Amino acid sequence: MANALQFLTFSDVWRSMGPEIIVIGGAFLIMLVELFLPASLKRVSPWLAVLALVASATVLVIRLGAAVTTYSTPAYIVDDFGSIFKLIILIATLLVILLAIADRSAESLPYEYSYLVLFATGGAMVISSGVDLVTLYVGLELLSIASYILVALYRKSARSAEGGLKYLIIGSIASACILYGLSFLYGVGGSTNLGQIGVNLQSGWTNYSGILYLSLGFVLVGIGVKVSVVPFHLWTPDVYEGAPTPVTAYLAVVSKAAVLAFFLRVFVWIYGQKFGQWGDIIAWLSVITMIVGNIGALPQRNVKRILAYSSVGQVGYLLLPFAAVGSSTLLNDMWQALSSIAFYLFAYMFMTIGAFAVLAKVAEARASEDIDAFAGLYRRSPFLAGMMALFLLSLAGLPLTAGFFGKFMIFLVAFNAGQYWLGVILFATSAIAFYYYFGILRAMFTREPAGDQERVRSSPTLVVVVALCALGTLALGIAPSPLMDVLNGLHWFG
Amino acid sequence: MALQPFLALGAILFGIGLYGALTKRNLIIVLISVEMMLNAANINLVAFSHFAVTPNVDGQVYALFNIAIAAAEVAVGLAILLSFFRIRNSSDVRDVNLMKW
């Protein structure tokens, strides 16, 4: 009985959870440091967070493409699927923190955001790698609870508190739905491990199909709320408008990417074998999300709400590849769909955070997020106006930008799977999107500035964030092949 | 005892919680309703852990995790509610109306 006792050494844990340890450990450290720093030095705490994120991303990139590692009879798996989502999450968090550092308006974020964002990011990373119902749910709640606080972080602002309250109530109802659905999954599968449940269900589907569809319904509703798929999207514009702008960018990118990872992991591993019977639901959800999200943006006057509705529409595009190929029995189609989702997430990250960065600066200068605040921006700051134009055109899908190539890849996936109608709706809704983005472009380039003509001065940090996002948007649009090669070479689930 | 009564209890609790969360006007009652929904899931998990084809302790461990998370969630919820109350002097759902459509 030499092997009866197995000790868990730190190096075992480090091998599988290194990036997460850096992020969450860093969050605790910053929390302590921030407490004892004098008020004049508190501004270094976000830079410590930047340091933790860079270190974590470095560890992650070094390990990309290594063999699959599992941890704790596998509650935790380090495969390429999780790694690529973690990479997106880390880069997006880095850009968001830089944006928050750049935002030095009168009502700036309290420095608590630096570790709250790291906790949320830790949760998002755990979701990407968790293969156990407990791990997945704990990660999801860590992300959600930290996000509730982040939204309500402007303690003096009524809109921020209201947005936080709405997000908290809707989000916790969604969490409860997901948990209730997962409890049935545990009951039928007899284990909390996704792989084990998948094996047990191969015989279980015939006996327990009713209860399994019930659990699928609850989990789908909960996830639908969290990523704002259309019938459950009504909270999105309100919360995005109330939240501080960097937090809005965080919710729009990191939160969505992480919950999408949860969705793909659970639905591919557990419910995947009966895809033919529920795949149409995803296709229809994707279609109404694209249509309603893009049409809902048309009557809006507040740029933050326009971007919120546009981000709802983008979720439709992100669901589309999965809906299109799920019924295919070819594994290759599935990998192609996953790489198109990951590529679009990269593109979506750069253009969305870029647009929110410009919006944050313009709204700060005019103390308004209305479309009128953008009037004559070209005169007041040619740089910001040009960059905003690039991000909006990319979101709409103009050729030579990342948004176009991402949509084109999604279209190809739908086309190869023979789901032509999905591809047609993708391009039809993009045409609608052009209309409301042109409203902002027109205000920036053709109208006279409303009010003073003073130039908008952007801080160096803001210029760096905007330039990085613009670089990403253009690079993925003009030369997408390096990222495509990386994505095509991945072994998604090991 | 059989499994079904426990599942029925869980379903009833979940239904009451969802109804309360969607219709009640006092925000504290809404938070309590959400707690009921989470506890419905816990009842399910513990029941399944005892009556499953292969009984195991995983479900009970899962329920313990959920209790801790629910406590964190409600603490944050009350804190945000407090900050809302300080600004608007109200804990009524109908006053959460600054932003619409």
XYZ file of C-alpha atoms in Angstrom:
595
model
C 0.000 0.000 0.000
C 2.796 2.377 -0.834
C 0.576 4.533 -2.979
C -2.403 4.680 -0.669
C -1.624 8.224 0.354
C -0.998 10.727 -2.380
C 0.281 14.112 -1.435
C -0.647 17.112 -3.460
C 2.404 19.269 -3.927
C 2.316 22.890 -4.937
C 4.027 22.104 -8.222
C 1.082 19.856 -9.191
C -1.312 22.700 -8.630
C 1.010 25.185 -10.299
C 1.287 23.041 -13.426
C -2.438 23.102 -14.019
C -3.584 26.379 -12.478
C -0.533 28.643 -12.765
C -2.193 31.596 -14.553
C -5.195 31.503 -12.203
C -2.955 31.431 -9.128
C -1.150 34.552 -10.336
C -4.398 36.421 -11.023
C -6.257 35.486 -7.825
C -3.174 35.625 -5.616
C -2.381 39.008 -7.138
C -5.909 40.161 -6.353
C -5.533 39.259 -2.667
C -2.115 40.907 -2.544
C -3.369 44.136 -4.139
C -6.339 44.137 -1.770
C -3.936 44.117 1.197
C -1.463 46.561 -0.305
C -4.216 48.970 -1.310
C -5.497 48.991 2.257
C -2.190 50.173 3.708
C -1.058 52.545 0.966
C -1.348 56.259 1.709
C -3.969 57.982 -0.435
C -1.342 59.651 -2.627
C 0.161 56.292 -3.617
C -3.074 54.407 -4.241
C -2.799 55.009 -7.964
C -0.096 52.336 -8.248
C -2.586 49.569 -7.376
C -4.054 49.289 -10.912
C -0.505 49.051 -12.274
C 0.099 46.101 -9.930
C -2.988 44.512 -11.459
C -1.535 45.120 -14.930
C 1.656 43.394 -13.764
C -0.282 40.356 -12.493
C -2.196 40.085 -15.770
C 0.949 40.289 -17.890
C 2.659 37.620 -15.754
C -0.381 35.380 -15.982
C -0.680 35.803 -19.755
C 3.036 35.014 -20.146
C 2.690 31.738 -18.236
C -0.373 30.927 -20.308
C 1.252 31.612 -23.671
C 4.347 29.578 -22.783
C 2.124 26.578 -22.107
C -0.103 26.996 -25.143
C -0.031 23.852 -27.230
C 1.396 21.681 -24.446
C -0.227 18.353 -23.638
C -3.549 18.350 -21.835
C -3.163 18.500 -18.070
C -5.893 17.521 -15.667
C -6.088 18.182 -11.974
C -8.006 16.709 -9.055
C -9.704 13.649 -10.656
C -10.373 15.935 -13.291
C -12.232 18.889 -11.892
C -9.875 21.050 -13.842
C -8.474 20.599 -17.307
C -5.922 22.637 -19.193
C -6.770 22.123 -22.853
C -6.431 24.469 -25.810
C -10.107 25.413 -25.645
C -9.668 26.778 -22.126
C -6.286 28.342 -22.898
C -7.517 30.333 -25.889
C -10.521 31.642 -23.953
C -8.223 32.533 -21.042
C -5.950 34.405 -23.432
C -8.909 36.453 -24.732
C -10.047 37.109 -21.151
C -6.585 38.220 -20.003
C -5.926 40.555 -22.948
C -9.384 42.103 -22.604
C -8.932 42.612 -18.839
C -5.566 44.227 -19.459
C -7.091 46.692 -21.944
C -9.981 47.420 -19.574
C -7.653 48.177 -16.647
C -5.547 50.463 -18.851
C -8.770 52.196 -19.899
C -9.773 52.619 -16.244
C -6.320 54.071 -15.453
C -6.723 56.528 -18.339
C -10.149 57.611 -17.117
C -9.221 60.439 -14.740
C -12.516 62.284 -14.832
C -13.984 64.133 -11.865
C -16.002 61.061 -11.002
C -13.283 58.475 -11.465
C -13.509 54.884 -10.295
C -12.390 54.176 -6.722
C -9.200 52.118 -6.728
C -11.013 49.047 -5.397
C -11.702 48.224 -9.026
C -8.134 46.978 -9.519
C -8.598 43.849 -7.412
C -12.317 43.404 -8.070
C -11.558 43.133 -11.786
C -8.852 40.566 -11.027
C -11.260 38.458 -8.936
C -13.818 38.545 -11.739
C -11.105 37.592 -14.230
C -10.017 34.716 -11.982
C -13.596 33.461 -12.011
C -13.761 33.799 -15.793
C -10.539 31.773 -16.146
C -11.832 29.038 -13.840
C -14.964 28.771 -16.005
C -12.844 28.286 -19.129
C -10.988 25.332 -17.605
C -13.482 23.782 -15.201
C -14.893 20.371 -16.112
C -16.777 19.816 -12.898
C -20.206 21.248 -12.123
C -18.913 22.618 -8.803
C -15.859 24.295 -10.362
C -17.918 25.746 -13.189
C -20.574 27.148 -10.880
C -18.083 28.579 -8.384
C -16.188 30.276 -11.234
C -19.421 31.650 -12.683
C -20.469 33.117 -9.332
C -17.024 34.568 -8.664
C -17.280 36.384 -12.002
C -20.894 37.454 -11.422
C -20.607 38.671 -7.832
C -17.479 40.702 -8.576
C -19.251 42.184 -11.629
C -22.277 43.238 -9.538
C -19.965 45.257 -7.279
C -18.094 46.718 -10.264
C -21.315 47.976 -11.858
C -22.404 49.711 -8.646
C -18.937 51.137 -7.924
C -19.904 54.815 -8.344
C -21.379 55.094 -4.877
C -22.729 58.610 -5.406
C -24.385 57.961 -8.746
C -28.041 56.930 -8.847
C -27.644 55.357 -12.277
C -24.719 53.229 -11.179
C -26.589 51.956 -8.108
C -29.667 51.280 -10.190
C -27.671 49.437 -12.835
C -25.969 47.376 -10.133
C -29.283 46.487 -8.536
C -30.836 45.445 -11.847
C -27.780 43.384 -12.740
C -27.732 41.766 -9.303
C -31.387 40.715 -9.354
C -31.491 39.512 -12.963
C -28.061 37.903 -12.670
C -28.829 35.994 -9.493
C -32.138 34.732 -10.879
C -30.133 33.500 -13.873
C -27.555 31.849 -11.585
C -30.349 30.124 -9.677
C -31.814 28.831 -12.972
C -28.429 27.475 -14.054
C -27.916 25.817 -10.655
C -31.392 24.267 -10.695
C -30.721 22.883 -14.174
C -27.316 21.533 -13.136
C -28.850 19.814 -10.094
C -30.960 17.639 -12.420
C -27.862 16.917 -14.463
C -26.154 15.674 -11.321
C -29.184 13.575 -10.434
C -29.296 11.768 -13.771
C -25.558 11.648 -14.405
C -24.751 10.536 -10.861
C -21.582 12.635 -10.737
C -20.521 16.256 -10.795
C -17.799 15.560 -13.340
C -18.689 16.527 -16.909
C -16.785 13.642 -18.509
C -18.351 11.095 -16.143
C -21.845 12.542 -16.717
C -21.285 12.371 -20.469
C -20.398 8.661 -20.214
C -23.342 7.883 -17.909
C -25.776 9.732 -20.143
C -25.016 7.623 -23.203
C -27.425 5.072 -21.762
C -29.394 7.586 -19.708
C -30.914 9.651 -22.521
C -33.582 7.079 -23.346
C -34.716 6.645 -19.736
C -34.516 10.210 -18.545
C -34.962 12.357 -21.650
C -37.734 14.439 -20.003
C -35.652 15.445 -17.011
C -32.616 16.093 -19.216
C -34.538 18.452 -21.485
C -35.813 20.214 -18.364
C -32.240 20.714 -17.174
C -31.160 21.829 -20.654
C -33.973 24.388 -20.661
C -33.028 25.840 -17.274
C -29.309 26.022 -18.108
C -30.063 27.583 -21.496
C -32.316 30.254 -19.955
C -29.695 31.094 -17.320
C -26.904 31.335 -19.873
C -29.191 33.279 -22.192
C -29.650 35.909 -19.488
C -25.943 36.074 -18.693
C -24.810 36.592 -22.312
C -27.988 38.566 -23.184
C -29.509 36.385 -25.856
C -32.667 38.025 -27.083
C -35.737 37.110 -25.132
C -33.590 37.630 -22.017
C -31.656 40.754 -23.070
C -33.786 43.536 -21.589
C -31.413 44.225 -18.683
C -28.433 44.799 -20.983
C -28.917 48.441 -22.113
C -29.869 49.612 -18.607
C -26.935 47.952 -16.864
C -24.467 48.996 -19.570
C -25.685 52.589 -19.342
C -25.517 52.707 -15.549
C -22.120 51.067 -15.167
C -18.866 53.072 -15.329
C -17.628 52.912 -18.948
C -14.557 50.670 -18.327
C -16.828 48.247 -16.447
C -19.275 48.295 -19.356
C -16.439 47.294 -21.662
C -15.527 44.528 -19.198
C -19.090 43.177 -19.097
C -19.418 43.352 -22.867
C -16.232 41.384 -23.544
C -14.895 39.315 -20.615
C -18.213 38.362 -19.060
C -19.630 37.308 -22.425
C -16.520 35.370 -23.465
C -16.451 33.451 -20.166
C -20.133 32.528 -20.172
C -19.800 31.538 -23.817
C -16.993 29.179 -22.753
C -19.324 27.729 -20.095
C -22.026 27.303 -22.725
C -19.762 25.597 -25.258
C -18.142 23.315 -22.666
C -21.397 22.122 -21.099
C -23.420 21.888 -24.281
C -20.744 20.138 -26.335
C -19.737 17.691 -23.602
C -23.089 16.855 -22.069
C -25.980 17.598 -24.365
C -23.959 17.313 -27.587
C -24.965 13.733 -28.371
C -28.611 14.746 -28.912
C -27.838 17.993 -30.711
C -30.222 17.218 -33.575
C -33.166 17.498 -31.198
C -32.417 20.910 -29.726
C -29.972 22.489 -32.198
C -32.759 24.409 -33.935
C -33.476 26.290 -30.696
C -29.935 27.692 -30.725
C -30.268 28.627 -34.396
C -33.514 30.508 -33.754
C -32.120 32.190 -30.631
C -29.143 33.314 -32.697
C -31.408 34.665 -35.456
C -33.743 36.651 -33.201
C -30.746 37.925 -31.233
C -29.143 39.277 -34.422
C -32.400 40.862 -35.598
C -33.725 42.331 -32.332
C -30.292 43.490 -31.127
C -29.609 45.421 -34.306
C -33.126 46.831 -34.677
C -33.242 47.834 -30.997
C -30.211 50.090 -31.549
C -31.982 52.121 -34.252
C -34.100 54.491 -32.081
C -31.418 55.034 -29.393
C -29.797 58.439 -28.842
C -27.370 57.451 -26.081
C -24.155 56.066 -27.605
C -23.626 53.683 -24.688
C -27.059 52.187 -25.277
C -26.350 51.922 -29.018
C -23.194 49.971 -28.228
C -25.153 47.861 -25.705
C -27.734 46.861 -28.307
C -24.969 46.295 -30.822
C -23.253 43.952 -28.344
C -26.530 42.025 -28.058
C -26.504 41.658 -31.831
C -22.880 40.461 -31.740
C -23.874 37.613 -29.407
C -26.137 36.387 -32.186
C -23.130 36.227 -34.521
C -21.132 34.358 -31.861
C -23.840 31.715 -31.385
C -24.312 31.211 -35.112
C -21.332 28.906 -35.884
C -22.305 26.575 -33.053
C -25.916 26.476 -34.233
C -24.823 25.842 -37.815
C -22.418 22.942 -37.338
C -23.723 21.206 -34.227
C -25.706 18.634 -36.175
C -22.721 17.741 -38.321
C -21.045 14.485 -37.408
C -17.680 15.627 -38.748
C -15.361 16.616 -35.937
C -13.537 18.964 -38.323
C -16.646 21.130 -38.725
C -16.836 21.529 -34.957
C -13.202 22.657 -34.777
C -13.813 25.104 -37.611
C -16.808 26.534 -35.758
C -14.778 26.899 -32.560
C -11.967 28.683 -34.371
C -14.423 31.070 -36.020
C -15.967 31.814 -32.604
C -12.528 32.418 -31.067
C -11.461 34.598 -34.005
C -14.614 36.674 -33.760
C -14.109 37.042 -30.012
C -10.613 38.441 -30.628
C -12.007 40.900 -33.191
C -14.985 41.758 -30.980
C -12.665 42.394 -28.030
C -10.477 44.901 -29.895
C -13.267 46.857 -31.560
C -15.627 46.945 -28.569
C -13.033 48.028 -25.999
C -11.700 50.587 -28.493
C -15.156 52.054 -29.045
C -15.824 52.220 -25.306
C -12.425 53.877 -24.732
C -13.234 56.687 -27.191
C -16.730 56.972 -25.716
C -15.297 57.282 -22.195
C -13.081 60.199 -23.244
C -15.774 62.014 -25.232
C -18.376 61.549 -22.509
C -15.895 62.865 -19.950
C -15.228 66.032 -21.998
C -18.919 66.779 -22.584
C -20.400 65.194 -19.414
C -22.899 63.447 -21.679
C -23.098 60.128 -23.504
C -25.613 61.471 -25.994
C -24.919 61.268 -29.713
C -24.731 65.100 -29.685
C -21.587 64.871 -27.553
C -19.902 63.395 -30.641
C -20.924 66.324 -32.858
C -17.892 67.782 -34.607
C -15.482 65.406 -32.884
C -13.379 65.474 -36.041
C -12.533 69.133 -35.351
C -12.005 68.635 -31.641
C -9.823 65.557 -31.905
C -9.067 64.091 -35.341
C -7.296 61.126 -33.738
C -10.239 60.012 -31.598
C -12.727 60.623 -34.420
C -10.680 58.556 -36.868
C -10.233 55.715 -34.411
C -13.932 55.708 -33.469
C -14.785 55.546 -37.174
C -12.485 52.525 -37.539
C -14.049 50.685 -34.562
C -17.620 51.403 -35.664
C -16.950 50.345 -39.264
C -15.326 47.180 -37.954
C -18.325 46.463 -35.717
C -20.549 46.947 -38.751
C -18.305 44.680 -40.826
C -16.578 46.828 -43.444
C -13.926 44.921 -45.449
C -10.268 45.275 -44.370
C -11.298 45.355 -40.708
C -11.319 42.525 -38.167
C -15.112 42.627 -37.938
C -15.505 41.860 -41.627
C -13.125 38.931 -41.596
C -14.703 37.514 -38.430
C -18.159 37.681 -39.965
C -16.865 36.213 -43.195
C -15.457 33.206 -41.310
C -18.743 32.701 -39.491
C -20.508 32.938 -42.848
C -18.177 30.285 -44.287
C -18.968 27.940 -41.392
C -22.704 28.375 -41.988
C -22.170 27.962 -45.742
C -20.141 24.746 -45.361
C -22.774 23.318 -43.050
C -25.445 24.063 -45.657
C -27.283 26.537 -43.393
C -27.443 29.262 -46.067
C -30.350 31.081 -44.420
C -28.257 31.763 -41.301
C -25.550 33.330 -43.466
C -28.103 35.493 -45.277
C -29.535 36.785 -41.986
C -26.000 37.485 -40.758
C -25.372 39.849 -43.659
C -28.874 41.356 -43.641
C -28.552 42.346 -39.982
C -25.050 43.737 -40.638
C -26.657 46.048 -43.194
C -29.048 47.315 -40.499
C -26.051 47.869 -38.225
C -24.445 50.166 -40.820
C -27.430 52.479 -40.493
C -27.109 53.275 -36.800
C -23.305 53.379 -36.830
C -23.532 55.964 -39.631
C -25.606 58.148 -37.299
C -22.549 58.457 -35.035
C -20.160 58.849 -37.981
C -22.296 61.641 -39.426
C -22.322 63.468 -36.111
C -18.538 63.184 -35.820
C -17.577 64.274 -39.316
C -20.281 66.518 -40.766
C -21.884 68.362 -37.860
C -20.549 71.423 -36.074
C -19.492 70.927 -32.451
C -22.383 71.652 -30.082
C -21.016 74.004 -27.433
C -17.352 74.883 -27.032
C -14.797 74.135 -29.730
C -12.114 73.191 -27.258
C -9.897 70.320 -28.326
C -10.233 67.025 -26.472
C -6.931 66.213 -24.811
C -6.332 62.508 -24.444
C -3.874 61.208 -21.874
C -0.968 58.997 -23.034
C -2.548 55.895 -21.452
C -5.767 56.456 -23.386
C -3.824 56.904 -26.620
C -2.052 53.598 -25.919
C -5.331 51.728 -25.285
C -7.006 53.172 -28.372
C -3.926 52.567 -30.515
C -3.590 48.946 -29.320
C -7.245 48.283 -30.106
C -6.926 49.953 -33.513
C -3.804 47.926 -34.243
C -5.620 44.710 -33.314
C -8.650 45.648 -35.416
C -6.564 46.458 -38.484
C -4.081 43.595 -38.125
C -6.827 40.976 -37.840
C -8.576 42.552 -40.839
C -5.619 42.932 -43.185
C -3.474 39.964 -42.176
C -5.674 37.467 -40.347
C -3.577 34.444 -41.313
C -1.169 34.355 -38.313
C -4.037 34.117 -35.815
C -5.915 31.741 -38.131
C -2.875 29.441 -38.276
C -2.670 29.387 -34.492
C -6.395 28.663 -34.148
C -6.375 25.966 -36.820
C -3.435 24.248 -35.154
C -5.162 23.952 -31.776
C -6.423 20.675 -30.338
C -9.553 22.137 -28.780
C -10.611 19.511 -26.291
C -7.337 17.608 -26.277
C -39.228 7.696 1.597
C -38.882 8.107 -2.134
C -37.139 10.668 -4.295
C -40.258 12.265 -5.721
C -41.498 14.228 -2.646
C -38.116 15.924 -2.339
C -38.065 16.901 -5.988
C -41.629 18.196 -5.640
C -40.596 20.272 -2.631
C -37.669 21.651 -4.610
C -39.908 22.477 -7.577
C -42.493 24.209 -5.351
C -39.770 26.229 -3.612
C -38.250 27.195 -6.966
C -41.653 28.215 -8.292
C -42.468 30.347 -5.243
C -39.016 31.943 -5.399
C -39.288 32.750 -9.115
C -42.792 34.167 -8.651
C -41.644 36.290 -5.724
C -38.528 37.525 -7.507
C -40.529 38.610 -10.547
C -43.601 40.153 -8.902
C -42.750 41.449 -5.409
C -42.268 45.187 -5.003
C -39.968 45.253 -1.988
C -36.366 44.669 -3.029
C -35.548 42.798 0.192
C -38.346 40.320 -0.504
C -36.939 39.966 -4.050
C -33.524 39.048 -2.604
C -35.133 36.527 -0.227
C -37.009 35.012 -3.172
C -33.746 34.546 -5.052
C -32.363 32.750 -1.986
C -35.357 30.417 -2.104
C -34.569 29.566 -5.720
C -30.986 28.703 -4.783
C -32.150 26.566 -1.863
C -34.540 24.691 -4.143
C -31.497 23.595 -6.124
C -29.748 22.579 -2.898
C -32.690 20.374 -1.892
C -32.494 18.722 -5.299
C -28.774 18.112 -4.947
C -28.992 16.597 -1.479
C -31.975 14.432 -2.474
C -30.179 13.170 -5.579
C -27.067 12.510 -3.550
C -29.052 10.143 -1.288
C -31.396 8.509 -3.799
C -29.285 8.370 -6.955
C -28.605 5.125 -8.828
C -25.133 5.188 -7.301
C -25.459 7.291 -4.132
C -22.457 9.516 -3.560
C -21.502 12.481 -1.471
C -20.764 14.857 -4.367
C -24.193 16.463 -4.237
C -23.904 17.323 -0.557
C -20.483 18.881 -1.110
C -21.943 20.848 -4.013
C -24.776 22.066 -1.752
C -22.254 23.286 0.848
C -20.433 25.276 -1.828
C -23.758 26.766 -2.907
C -24.659 27.841 0.629
C -21.367 29.739 0.937
C -21.803 31.363 -2.477
C -25.417 32.315 -1.736
C -24.265 34.048 1.458
C -21.687 36.056 -0.523
C -24.298 36.908 -3.123
C -26.834 38.174 -0.610
C -24.172 40.181 1.247
C -23.270 41.976 -1.972
C -26.964 42.324 -2.768
C -27.726 44.033 0.539
C -24.698 46.313 0.149
C -25.850 47.460 -3.291
C -29.405 47.826 -1.990
C -28.084 49.991 0.846
C -26.202 52.222 -1.575
C -29.351 52.498 -3.704
C -31.441 53.312 -0.619
C -29.053 56.083 0.430
C -29.424 57.797 -2.936
C -33.094 57.242 -3.712
C -34.528 56.826 -0.203
C -36.583 53.849 -1.316
C -36.402 50.069 -1.521
C -39.315 49.733 -3.929
C -38.855 47.997 -7.278
C -40.990 50.693 -8.939
C -38.379 53.313 -8.060
C -35.674 51.495 -10.018
C -36.773 53.462 -13.076
C -34.131 56.013 -14.096
C -33.203 54.088 -17.229
C -35.767 52.620 -19.574
C -35.677 51.100 -23.060
